[in-house]
mmCIF file of C-alpha atoms in Angstrom:
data_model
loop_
_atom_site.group_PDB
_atom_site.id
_atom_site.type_symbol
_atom_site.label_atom_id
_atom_site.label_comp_id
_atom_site.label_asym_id
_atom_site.label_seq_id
_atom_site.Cartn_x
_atom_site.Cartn_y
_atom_site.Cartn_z
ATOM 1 C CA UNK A 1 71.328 -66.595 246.595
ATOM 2 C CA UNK A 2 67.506 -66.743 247.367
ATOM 3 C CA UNK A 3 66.066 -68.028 250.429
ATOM 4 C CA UNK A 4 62.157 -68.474 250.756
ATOM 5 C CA UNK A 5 61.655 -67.971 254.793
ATOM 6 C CA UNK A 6 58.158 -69.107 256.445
ATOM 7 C CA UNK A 7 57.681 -68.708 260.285
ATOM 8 C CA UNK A 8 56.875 -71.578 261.713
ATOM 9 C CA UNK A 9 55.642 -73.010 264.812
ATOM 10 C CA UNK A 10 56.730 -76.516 264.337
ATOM 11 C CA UNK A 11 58.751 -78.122 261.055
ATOM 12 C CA UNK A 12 60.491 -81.283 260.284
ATOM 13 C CA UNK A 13 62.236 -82.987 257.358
ATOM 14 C CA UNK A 14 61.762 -86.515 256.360
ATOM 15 C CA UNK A 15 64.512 -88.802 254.413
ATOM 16 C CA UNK A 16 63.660 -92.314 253.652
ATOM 17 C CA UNK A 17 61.204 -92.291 256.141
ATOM 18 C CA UNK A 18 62.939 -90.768 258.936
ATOM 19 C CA UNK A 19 62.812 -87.373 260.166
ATOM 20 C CA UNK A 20 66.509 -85.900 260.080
ATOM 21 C CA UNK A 21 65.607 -82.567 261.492
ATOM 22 C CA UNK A 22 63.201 -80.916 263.316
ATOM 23 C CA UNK A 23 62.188 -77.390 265.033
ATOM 24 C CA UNK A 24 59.555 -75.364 266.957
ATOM 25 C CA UNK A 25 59.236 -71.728 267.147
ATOM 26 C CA UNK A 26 61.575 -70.412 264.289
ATOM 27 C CA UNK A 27 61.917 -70.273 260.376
ATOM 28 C CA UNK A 28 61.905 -72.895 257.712
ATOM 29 C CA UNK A 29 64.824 -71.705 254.872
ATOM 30 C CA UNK A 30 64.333 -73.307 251.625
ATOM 31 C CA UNK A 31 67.884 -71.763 250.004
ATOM 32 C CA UNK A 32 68.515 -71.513 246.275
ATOM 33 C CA UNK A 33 72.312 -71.339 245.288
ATOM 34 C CA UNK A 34 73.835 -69.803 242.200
ATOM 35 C CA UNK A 35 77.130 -70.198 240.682
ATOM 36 C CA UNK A 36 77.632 -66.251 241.729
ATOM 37 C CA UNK A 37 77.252 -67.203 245.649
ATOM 38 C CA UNK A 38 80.444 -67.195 248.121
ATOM 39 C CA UNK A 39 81.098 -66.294 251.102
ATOM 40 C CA UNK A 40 80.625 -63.038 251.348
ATOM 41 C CA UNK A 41 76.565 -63.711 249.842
ATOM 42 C CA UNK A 42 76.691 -66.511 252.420
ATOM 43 C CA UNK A 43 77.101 -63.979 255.479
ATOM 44 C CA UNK A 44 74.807 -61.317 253.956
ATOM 45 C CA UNK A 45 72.067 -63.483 254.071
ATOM 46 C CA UNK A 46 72.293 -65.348 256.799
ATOM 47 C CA UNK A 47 72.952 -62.062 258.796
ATOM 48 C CA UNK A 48 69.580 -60.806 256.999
ATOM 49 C CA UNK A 49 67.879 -63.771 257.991
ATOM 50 C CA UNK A 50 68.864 -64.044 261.834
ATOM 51 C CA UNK A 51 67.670 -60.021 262.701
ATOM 52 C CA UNK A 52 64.990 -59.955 260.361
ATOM 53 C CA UNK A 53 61.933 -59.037 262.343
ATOM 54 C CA UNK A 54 59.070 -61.061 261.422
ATOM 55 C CA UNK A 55 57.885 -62.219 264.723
ATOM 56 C CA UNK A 56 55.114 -60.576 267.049
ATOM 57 C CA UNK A 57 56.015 -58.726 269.666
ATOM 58 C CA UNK A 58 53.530 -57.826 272.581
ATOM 59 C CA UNK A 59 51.625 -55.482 270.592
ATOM 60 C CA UNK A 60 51.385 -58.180 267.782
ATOM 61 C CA UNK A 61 53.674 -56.371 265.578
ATOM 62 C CA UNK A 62 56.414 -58.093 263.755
ATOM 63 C CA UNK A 63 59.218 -56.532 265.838
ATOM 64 C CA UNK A 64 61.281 -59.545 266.963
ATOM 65 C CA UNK A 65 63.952 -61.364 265.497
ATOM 66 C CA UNK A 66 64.688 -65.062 265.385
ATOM 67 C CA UNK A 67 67.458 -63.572 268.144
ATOM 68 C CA UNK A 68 65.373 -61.982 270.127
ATOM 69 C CA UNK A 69 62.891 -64.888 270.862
ATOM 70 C CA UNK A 70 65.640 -67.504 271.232
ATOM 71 C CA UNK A 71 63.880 -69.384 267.697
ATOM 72 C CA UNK A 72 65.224 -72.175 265.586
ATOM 73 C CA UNK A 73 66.335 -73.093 261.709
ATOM 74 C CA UNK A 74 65.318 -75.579 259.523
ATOM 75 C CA UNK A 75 67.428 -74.927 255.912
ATOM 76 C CA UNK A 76 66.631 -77.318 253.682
ATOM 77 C CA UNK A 77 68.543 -76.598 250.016
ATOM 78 C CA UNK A 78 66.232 -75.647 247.017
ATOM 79 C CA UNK A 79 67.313 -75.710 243.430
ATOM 80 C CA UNK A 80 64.067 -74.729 242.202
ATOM 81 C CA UNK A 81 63.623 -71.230 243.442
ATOM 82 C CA UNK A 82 66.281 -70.703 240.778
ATOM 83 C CA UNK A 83 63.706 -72.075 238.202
ATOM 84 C CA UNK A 84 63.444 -70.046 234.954
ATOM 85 C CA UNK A 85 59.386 -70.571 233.985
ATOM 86 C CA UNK A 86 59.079 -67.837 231.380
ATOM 87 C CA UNK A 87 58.931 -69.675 228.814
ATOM 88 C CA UNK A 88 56.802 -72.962 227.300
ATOM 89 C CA UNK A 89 55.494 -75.313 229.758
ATOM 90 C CA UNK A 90 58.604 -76.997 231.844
ATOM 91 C CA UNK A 91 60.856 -75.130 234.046
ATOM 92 C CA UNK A 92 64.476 -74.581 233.020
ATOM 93 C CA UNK A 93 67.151 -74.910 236.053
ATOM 94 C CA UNK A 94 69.799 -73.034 233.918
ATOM 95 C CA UNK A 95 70.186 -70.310 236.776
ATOM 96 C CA UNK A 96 71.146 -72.936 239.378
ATOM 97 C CA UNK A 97 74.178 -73.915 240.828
ATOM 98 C CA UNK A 98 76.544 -76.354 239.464
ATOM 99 C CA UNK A 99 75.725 -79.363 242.319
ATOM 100 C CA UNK A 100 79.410 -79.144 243.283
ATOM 101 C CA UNK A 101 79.608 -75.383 244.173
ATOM 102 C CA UNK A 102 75.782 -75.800 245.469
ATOM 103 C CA UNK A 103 76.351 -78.254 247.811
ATOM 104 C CA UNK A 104 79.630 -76.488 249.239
ATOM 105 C CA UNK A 105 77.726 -73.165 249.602
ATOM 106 C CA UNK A 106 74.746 -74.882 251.329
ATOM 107 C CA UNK A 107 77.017 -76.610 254.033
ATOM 108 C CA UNK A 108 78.788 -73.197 254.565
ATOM 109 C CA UNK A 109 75.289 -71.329 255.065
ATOM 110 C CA UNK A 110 74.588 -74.079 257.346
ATOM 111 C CA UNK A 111 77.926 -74.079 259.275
ATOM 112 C CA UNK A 112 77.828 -70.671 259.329
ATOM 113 C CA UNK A 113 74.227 -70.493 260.960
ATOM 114 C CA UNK A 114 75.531 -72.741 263.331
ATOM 115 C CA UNK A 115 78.396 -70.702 264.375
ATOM 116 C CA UNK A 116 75.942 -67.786 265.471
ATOM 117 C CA UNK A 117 74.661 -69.944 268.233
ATOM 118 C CA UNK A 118 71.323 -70.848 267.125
ATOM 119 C CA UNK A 119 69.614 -74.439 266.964
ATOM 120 C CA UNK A 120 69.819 -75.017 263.343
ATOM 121 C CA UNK A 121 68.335 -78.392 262.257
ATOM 122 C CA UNK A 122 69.047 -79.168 258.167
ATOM 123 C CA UNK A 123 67.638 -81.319 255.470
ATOM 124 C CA UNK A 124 70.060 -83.350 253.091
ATOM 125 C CA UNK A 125 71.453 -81.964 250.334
ATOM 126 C CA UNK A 126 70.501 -83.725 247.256
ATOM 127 C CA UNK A 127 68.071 -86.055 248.878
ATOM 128 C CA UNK A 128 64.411 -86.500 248.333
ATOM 129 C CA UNK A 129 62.647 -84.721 250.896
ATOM 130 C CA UNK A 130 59.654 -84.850 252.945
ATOM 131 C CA UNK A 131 59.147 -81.463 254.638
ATOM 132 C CA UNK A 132 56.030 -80.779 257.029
ATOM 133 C CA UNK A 133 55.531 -77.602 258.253
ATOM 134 C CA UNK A 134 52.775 -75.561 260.345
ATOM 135 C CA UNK A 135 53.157 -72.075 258.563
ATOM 136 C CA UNK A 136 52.547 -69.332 261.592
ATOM 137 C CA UNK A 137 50.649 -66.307 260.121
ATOM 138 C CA UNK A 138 50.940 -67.161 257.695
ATOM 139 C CA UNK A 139 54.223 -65.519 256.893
ATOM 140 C CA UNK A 140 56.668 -66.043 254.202
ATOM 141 C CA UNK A 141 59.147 -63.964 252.653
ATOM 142 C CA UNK A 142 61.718 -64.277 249.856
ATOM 143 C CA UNK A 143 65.004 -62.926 250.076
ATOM 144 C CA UNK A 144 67.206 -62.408 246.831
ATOM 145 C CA UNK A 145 71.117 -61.287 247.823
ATOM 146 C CA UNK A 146 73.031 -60.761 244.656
#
């Protein structure tokens, strides 16, 4: 699983013209899903991603977690970060989930976000998406779990 995190002060996510989620202070999640992911990737991460301390604490240090400053999620699910662009001049989406097992592993991530009490806004899987963001920093990070 890869996630590619950017702290944000405000993001949304637009579907056909309608934004279908939308968050302040927090992190945007673009999340990549291999065949390899389960549960067990699903939990790493996420855990990762919830104390990870990339926000500035008095001293502007990062030092804070999304936890600690009471932040919000935006996940919206990206098959590309599994993109293969060694070689020629097209990327090759052979490292990607299977759709199927993608889509089930994205809900999970989601659910399981959810369950750790935290306001967690998400795109739609499989949809063409819109996403607007104000990048804070900037910051991003990428996250591999294997």
């Amino acid at each position: 699983m890869k996630a590619a995190i950017q702290r944000v002060s405000q993001a949304h996510v637009v579907v056909n013209n309608k934004i279908i989620g939308k968050i302040s202070d927090g992190l945007l999640i673009f999340l990549g899903i291999a065949d390899s992911d389960s549960l067990a990737t699903i939990e790493k991460l996420a855990d990762k991603i919830i104390n990870f301390r990339v926000f500035n604490d008095n001293f502007n240090k990062m030092n804070l977690s999304l936890l600690d400053i009471g932040g919000s999620i935006l996940i919206i699910s990206q098959f590309t970060l599994y993109a293969d662009c060694n070689k020629g001049h097209r990327p090759n989406f052979m490292n990607a989930a299977n759709p199927i097992h993608a889509k089930k592993i994205y809900n999970e991530f989601v659910n399981y976000m959810v369950q750790k009490k935290i306001n967690v806004q998400s795109g739609q899987f499989g949809a063409q998406m819109d996403v607007h963001l104000v990048n804070s920093g900037p910051a991003t990070f990428i996250l591999n779990i294997d």
